[in-house]
């Protein structure tokens, strides 16, 4: 089954957009104000928080939108039972363009999620920031927190079984507000793999690959801007 | 200092820290020649706990770098506990745990080596401190009992998790009795349920105590040691003395030993004393009259005879089936309201021959006992034909404590040694 079928012009409905998907997954924990982008490759639902975090998800659902002024219609079908939702739309604000393009990516790693899940759940919440270090030699990939008690470092060596890909071009140390990253743990819990990329500005892109029961793949993507300039490393 | 814990011992260490966290907010870590000691004391100084891990517990143990003094430190319990927060995760993913004390950087470094090459390093700030030592000597306690922790764990299972204090005593027939303890309150209707567990002498590996002795201590703090001892499958010993004297709970095996010293509620009726006595802290027990239990105290508390009394009343007294026991100790009748009494209200009449609705009591069947303040009924025991319950069965601790707060303080003397 294709992830979605997109028909730009449906002669029956005269909808501007019809998209149908056959399995709804519960990725909508992050949806508050969602902006929908319909692209050739799929529907992107974008959510923003304080203009510095963006989470995108490609989901599956039959959505019909007739155009400006009309409500968004959602059709959910499960076991023969059809639920129809009509959601009033709002004028979209411009979503922030994080301007994160692959060409600017400096470092990229792909990790199996099982290694990160518990670590993220045990992150010291007394720490305001999560510091991510990617380096050519030890510690390779390090997550650090700085709380009242002292600092904690979580190191993943590049030759670990959990590390599927490790591409590091230069050493980068960036800090991100933990409160902004916490929402991504939900996607982490559901995912099987995560890709973490940082670009030349220190912007973080994390993509979570989620495989549902049917074997279909969805992605949830987070962007986060760094908290401040790279500090000296603390012990 | 540097020590390395491997395999299953990492979880044991984690469990010990969890146990200690039930007592105090600060952990005193001191590497000694005979092992690593972890100690804590609670804020009111009424509970002290100590675990000593022998060098053999560790794959590597170095108390101090050669040429250096032994370092010791005090860290926030919360910080140290955060390293071992998830015991399940420790068991599943942690292969080794390395603890080292770096005097230069004032950091206690705990490094967990996990599966897949993942390494978790915690740099915890600490404070220099004096050695925390409590003055106590189990050998000086006249009473002692020892049982597998599992037995005691099962015995405290029926008690409500929120219960603060429990009374442990020896009853008639050398039974060990655990009973929930409730302080007197002006509106004590809330504390309607009293729970009691009875263990036979045969459940204990050692029981060296006279009938009638009893102490009351904090159950929550005791549970801390109990859960550790159960998970490590160890025997737990309780050494105790007169009420008011600290009770010492110990566990031991070849690789570690643990001591929890808890204050006990003082016996505040006219026969005992000693709240102001400076000698209270001495390990040597005082040979005074109060320390010898009354022969009546608790020795008459015979649950079997109550049951018999109950059976004889069915049909005699339609609505009241369970005998009510006066709680006053001996001739004294406490003025205060005492434990709540539902049977002061008129009971709804019931169909004779059928048991009335059970209001107060614990356990199943007819074992529940009513706690009340009315005069005991005239009952004759079918076995011994003596009048039952006419004299108070009492146990000194049924009496409302007059000044419970005081006896909790300073029961454990903590000796601070200046660092040399």
PDB file of N, CA, C and O in Angstrom, chain A residues 153-194:
ATOM      1  N   UNK A 153      27.760  12.715  31.561  1.00  0.00           N
ATOM      2  CA  UNK A 153      28.075  12.560  30.141  1.00  0.00           C
ATOM      3  C   UNK A 153      27.690  11.169  29.689  1.00  0.00           C
ATOM      4  O   UNK A 153      27.993  10.184  30.363  1.00  0.00           O
ATOM      5  N   UNK A 154      27.073  11.106  28.539  1.00  0.00           N
ATOM      6  CA  UNK A 154      26.689   9.821  27.974  1.00  0.00           C
ATOM      7  C   UNK A 154      27.444   9.680  26.666  1.00  0.00           C
ATOM      8  O   UNK A 154      27.247  10.487  25.751  1.00  0.00           O
ATOM      9  N   UNK A 155      28.328   8.712  26.585  1.00  0.00           N
ATOM     10  CA  UNK A 155      29.193   8.574  25.408  1.00  0.00           C
ATOM     11  C   UNK A 155      28.828   7.362  24.569  1.00  0.00           C
ATOM     12  O   UNK A 155      28.691   6.262  25.094  1.00  0.00           O
ATOM     13  N   UNK A 156      28.746   7.580  23.270  1.00  0.00           N
ATOM     14  CA  UNK A 156      28.514   6.482  22.327  1.00  0.00           C
ATOM     15  C   UNK A 156      29.726   6.397  21.412  1.00  0.00           C
ATOM     16  O   UNK A 156      29.965   7.319  20.618  1.00  0.00           O
ATOM     17  N   UNK A 157      30.476   5.330  21.490  1.00  0.00           N
ATOM     18  CA  UNK A 157      31.652   5.226  20.614  1.00  0.00           C
ATOM     19  C   UNK A 157      31.229   4.957  19.177  1.00  0.00           C
ATOM     20  O   UNK A 157      30.159   4.399  18.924  1.00  0.00           O
ATOM     21  N   UNK A 158      32.082   5.349  18.228  1.00  0.00           N
ATOM     22  CA  UNK A 158      31.677   5.224  16.827  1.00  0.00           C
ATOM     23  C   UNK A 158      31.626   3.780  16.365  1.00  0.00           C
ATOM     24  O   UNK A 158      30.963   3.456  15.382  1.00  0.00           O
ATOM     25  N   UNK A 159      32.316   2.913  17.106  1.00  0.00           N
ATOM     26  CA  UNK A 159      32.276   1.510  16.695  1.00  0.00           C
ATOM     27  C   UNK A 159      31.248   0.701  17.480  1.00  0.00           C
ATOM     28  O   UNK A 159      31.231  -0.520  17.407  1.00  0.00           O
ATOM     29  N   UNK A 160      30.386   1.386  18.195  1.00  0.00           N
ATOM     30  CA  UNK A 160      29.353   0.674  18.944  1.00  0.00           C
ATOM     31  C   UNK A 160      28.380  -0.010  17.996  1.00  0.00           C
ATOM     32  O   UNK A 160      28.132   0.476  16.889  1.00  0.00           O
ATOM     33  N   UNK A 161      27.810  -1.124  18.449  1.00  0.00           N
ATOM     34  CA  UNK A 161      26.821  -1.821  17.631  1.00  0.00           C
ATOM     35  C   UNK A 161      25.595  -0.971  17.380  1.00  0.00           C
ATOM     36  O   UNK A 161      24.848  -1.199  16.432  1.00  0.00           O
ATOM     37  N   UNK A 162      25.383  -0.006  18.267  1.00  0.00           N
ATOM     38  CA  UNK A 162      24.199   0.830  18.113  1.00  0.00           C
ATOM     39  C   UNK A 162      24.383   1.875  17.014  1.00  0.00           C
ATOM     40  O   UNK A 162      23.421   2.430  16.514  1.00  0.00           O
ATOM     41  N   UNK A 163      25.623   2.127  16.686  1.00  0.00           N
ATOM     42  CA  UNK A 163      25.926   3.218  15.753  1.00  0.00           C
ATOM     43  C   UNK A 163      25.877   2.675  14.334  1.00  0.00           C
ATOM     44  O   UNK A 163      26.753   1.920  13.921  1.00  0.00           O
ATOM     45  N   UNK A 164      24.844   3.072  13.577  1.00  0.00           N
ATOM     46  CA  UNK A 164      24.743   2.556  12.216  1.00  0.00           C
ATOM     47  C   UNK A 164      25.567   3.350  11.223  1.00  0.00           C
ATOM     48  O   UNK A 164      26.039   2.821  10.227  1.00  0.00           O
ATOM     49  N   UNK A 165      25.660   4.633  11.496  1.00  0.00           N
ATOM     50  CA  UNK A 165      26.468   5.468  10.608  1.00  0.00           C
ATOM     51  C   UNK A 165      27.078   6.581  11.424  1.00  0.00           C
ATOM     52  O   UNK A 165      26.438   7.126  12.319  1.00  0.00           O
ATOM     53  N   UNK A 166      28.317   6.874  11.143  1.00  0.00           N
ATOM     54  CA  UNK A 166      28.994   7.944  11.871  1.00  0.00           C
ATOM     55  C   UNK A 166      29.831   8.755  10.882  1.00  0.00           C
ATOM     56  O   UNK A 166      30.828   8.274  10.359  1.00  0.00           O
ATOM     57  N   UNK A 167      29.350   9.954  10.596  1.00  0.00           N
ATOM     58  CA  UNK A 167      30.094  10.820   9.674  1.00  0.00           C
ATOM     59  C   UNK A 167      30.384  12.120  10.375  1.00  0.00           C
ATOM     60  O   UNK A 167      29.497  12.937  10.592  1.00  0.00           O
ATOM     61  N   UNK A 168      31.626  12.278  10.727  1.00  0.00           N
ATOM     62  CA  UNK A 168      31.984  13.499  11.445  1.00  0.00           C
ATOM     63  C   UNK A 168      33.092  14.193  10.679  1.00  0.00           C
ATOM     64  O   UNK A 168      34.137  13.603  10.420  1.00  0.00           O
ATOM     65  N   UNK A 169      32.868  15.449  10.309  1.00  0.00           N
ATOM     66  CA  UNK A 169      33.881  16.192   9.564  1.00  0.00           C
ATOM     67  C   UNK A 169      34.696  17.111  10.437  1.00  0.00           C
ATOM     68  O   UNK A 169      35.850  17.359  10.177  1.00  0.00           O
ATOM     69  N   UNK A 170      34.062  17.635  11.451  1.00  0.00           N
ATOM     70  CA  UNK A 170      34.821  18.471  12.376  1.00  0.00           C
ATOM     71  C   UNK A 170      34.138  18.427  13.732  1.00  0.00           C
ATOM     72  O   UNK A 170      32.938  18.142  13.843  1.00  0.00           O
ATOM     73  N   UNK A 171      34.933  18.740  14.727  1.00  0.00           N
ATOM     74  CA  UNK A 171      34.380  18.652  16.073  1.00  0.00           C
ATOM     75  C   UNK A 171      33.364  19.777  16.281  1.00  0.00           C
ATOM     76  O   UNK A 171      33.594  20.929  15.914  1.00  0.00           O
ATOM     77  N   UNK A 172      32.216  19.397  16.814  1.00  0.00           N
ATOM     78  CA  UNK A 172      31.177  20.379  17.102  1.00  0.00           C
ATOM     79  C   UNK A 172      30.621  20.131  18.489  1.00  0.00           C
ATOM     80  O   UNK A 172      30.339  18.992  18.865  1.00  0.00           O
ATOM     81  N   UNK A 173      30.472  21.207  19.232  1.00  0.00           N
ATOM     82  CA  UNK A 173      29.846  21.125  20.549  1.00  0.00           C
ATOM     83  C   UNK A 173      28.733  22.160  20.569  1.00  0.00           C
ATOM     84  O   UNK A 173      28.995  23.349  20.407  1.00  0.00           O
ATOM     85  N   UNK A 174      27.521  21.710  20.733  1.00  0.00           N
ATOM     86  CA  UNK A 174      26.390  22.634  20.734  1.00  0.00           C
ATOM     87  C   UNK A 174      25.481  22.360  21.907  1.00  0.00           C
ATOM     88  O   UNK A 174      25.351  21.221  22.354  1.00  0.00           O
ATOM     89  N   UNK A 175      24.837  23.404  22.389  1.00  0.00           N
ATOM     90  CA  UNK A 175      23.905  23.235  23.498  1.00  0.00           C
ATOM     91  C   UNK A 175      22.505  23.579  23.040  1.00  0.00           C
ATOM     92  O   UNK A 175      22.305  24.552  22.313  1.00  0.00           O
ATOM     93  N   UNK A 176      21.565  22.785  23.535  1.00  0.00           N
ATOM     94  CA  UNK A 176      20.157  23.021  23.207  1.00  0.00           C
ATOM     95  C   UNK A 176      19.353  23.006  24.486  1.00  0.00           C
ATOM     96  O   UNK A 176      19.630  22.239  25.393  1.00  0.00           O
ATOM     97  N   UNK A 177      18.345  23.818  24.552  1.00  0.00           N
ATOM     98  CA  UNK A 177      17.502  23.841  25.747  1.00  0.00           C
ATOM     99  C   UNK A 177      16.780  22.498  25.873  1.00  0.00           C
ATOM    100  O   UNK A 177      16.102  22.067  24.947  1.00  0.00           O
ATOM    101  N   UNK A 178      16.941  21.897  27.052  1.00  0.00           N
ATOM    102  CA  UNK A 178      16.326  20.573  27.262  1.00  0.00           C
ATOM    103  C   UNK A 178      14.813  20.618  27.129  1.00  0.00           C
ATOM    104  O   UNK A 178      14.187  19.689  26.613  1.00  0.00           O
ATOM    105  N   UNK A 179      14.224  21.717  27.545  1.00  0.00           N
ATOM    106  CA  UNK A 179      12.764  21.801  27.492  1.00  0.00           C
ATOM    107  C   UNK A 179      12.272  21.725  26.055  1.00  0.00           C
ATOM    108  O   UNK A 179      11.169  21.248  25.794  1.00  0.00           O
ATOM    109  N   UNK A 180      13.106  22.177  25.105  1.00  0.00           N
ATOM    110  CA  UNK A 180      12.697  22.121  23.708  1.00  0.00           C
ATOM    111  C   UNK A 180      12.887  20.735  23.125  1.00  0.00           C
ATOM    112  O   UNK A 180      12.188  20.344  22.187  1.00  0.00           O
ATOM    113  N   UNK A 181      13.822  19.989  23.696  1.00  0.00           N
ATOM    114  CA  UNK A 181      14.088  18.661  23.149  1.00  0.00           C
ATOM    115  C   UNK A 181      13.206  17.587  23.768  1.00  0.00           C
ATOM    116  O   UNK A 181      13.006  16.524  23.179  1.00  0.00           O
ATOM    117  N   UNK A 182      12.702  17.866  24.951  1.00  0.00           N
ATOM    118  CA  UNK A 182      11.902  16.843  25.642  1.00  0.00           C
ATOM    119  C   UNK A 182      10.736  16.296  24.809  1.00  0.00           C
ATOM    120  O   UNK A 182      10.479  15.106  24.824  1.00  0.00           O
ATOM    121  N   UNK A 183      10.020  17.146  24.079  1.00  0.00           N
ATOM    122  CA  UNK A 183       8.901  16.593  23.294  1.00  0.00           C
ATOM    123  C   UNK A 183       9.337  15.527  22.296  1.00  0.00           C
ATOM    124  O   UNK A 183       8.541  14.660  21.930  1.00  0.00           O
ATOM    125  N   UNK A 184      10.580  15.583  21.896  1.00  0.00           N
ATOM    126  CA  UNK A 184      11.018  14.604  20.895  1.00  0.00           C
ATOM    127  C   UNK A 184      11.165  13.212  21.478  1.00  0.00           C
ATOM    128  O   UNK A 184      11.270  12.238  20.734  1.00  0.00           O
ATOM    129  N   UNK A 185      11.170  13.106  22.788  1.00  0.00           N
ATOM    130  CA  UNK A 185      11.327  11.769  23.372  1.00  0.00           C
ATOM    131  C   UNK A 185      10.149  10.869  23.011  1.00  0.00           C
ATOM    132  O   UNK A 185      10.285   9.649  22.946  1.00  0.00           O
ATOM    133  N   UNK A 186       8.991  11.460  22.764  1.00  0.00           N
ATOM    134  CA  UNK A 186       7.841  10.629  22.392  1.00  0.00           C
ATOM    135  C   UNK A 186       8.109   9.944  21.069  1.00  0.00           C
ATOM    136  O   UNK A 186       7.792   8.771  20.870  1.00  0.00           O
ATOM    137  N   UNK A 187       8.666  10.703  20.151  1.00  0.00           N
ATOM    138  CA  UNK A 187       8.989  10.107  18.858  1.00  0.00           C
ATOM    139  C   UNK A 187      10.112   9.092  19.023  1.00  0.00           C
ATOM    140  O   UNK A 187      10.126   8.046  18.370  1.00  0.00           O
ATOM    141  N   UNK A 188      11.026   9.391  19.921  1.00  0.00           N
ATOM    142  CA  UNK A 188      12.148   8.477  20.144  1.00  0.00           C
ATOM    143  C   UNK A 188      11.662   7.126  20.640  1.00  0.00           C
ATOM    144  O   UNK A 188      12.138   6.076  20.206  1.00  0.00           O
ATOM    145  N   UNK A 189      10.694   7.181  21.527  1.00  0.00           N
ATOM    146  CA  UNK A 189      10.174   5.942  22.105  1.00  0.00           C
ATOM    147  C   UNK A 189       9.542   5.064  21.031  1.00  0.00           C
ATOM    148  O   UNK A 189       9.642   3.846  21.065  1.00  0.00           O
ATOM    149  N   UNK A 190       8.906   5.701  20.051  1.00  0.00           N
ATOM    150  CA  UNK A 190       8.228   4.927  19.011  1.00  0.00           C
ATOM    151  C   UNK A 190       9.168   4.492  17.902  1.00  0.00           C
ATOM    152  O   UNK A 190       8.843   3.600  17.131  1.00  0.00           O
ATOM    153  N   UNK A 191      10.306   5.142  17.831  1.00  0.00           N
ATOM    154  CA  UNK A 191      11.139   4.935  16.646  1.00  0.00           C
ATOM    155  C   UNK A 191      12.070   3.750  16.788  1.00  0.00           C
ATOM    156  O   UNK A 191      12.320   3.254  17.879  1.00  0.00           O
ATOM    157  N   UNK A 192      12.595   3.327  15.640  1.00  0.00           N
ATOM    158  CA  UNK A 192      13.602   2.267  15.679  1.00  0.00           C
ATOM    159  C   UNK A 192      14.993   2.835  15.393  1.00  0.00           C
ATOM    160  O   UNK A 192      15.992   2.272  15.803  1.00  0.00           O
ATOM    161  N   UNK A 193      15.009   3.947  14.682  1.00  0.00           N
ATOM    162  CA  UNK A 193      16.300   4.553  14.354  1.00  0.00           C
ATOM    163  C   UNK A 193      16.180   6.065  14.429  1.00  0.00           C
ATOM    164  O   UNK A 193      15.115   6.620  14.200  1.00  0.00           O
ATOM    165  N   UNK A 194      17.286   6.693  14.709  1.00  0.00           N
ATOM    166  CA  UNK A 194      17.273   8.156  14.715  1.00  0.00           C
ATOM    167  C   UNK A 194      18.517   8.683  14.010  1.00  0.00           C
ATOM    168  O   UNK A 194      19.614   8.144  14.171  1.00  0.00           O
TER     169      UNK A 194
END
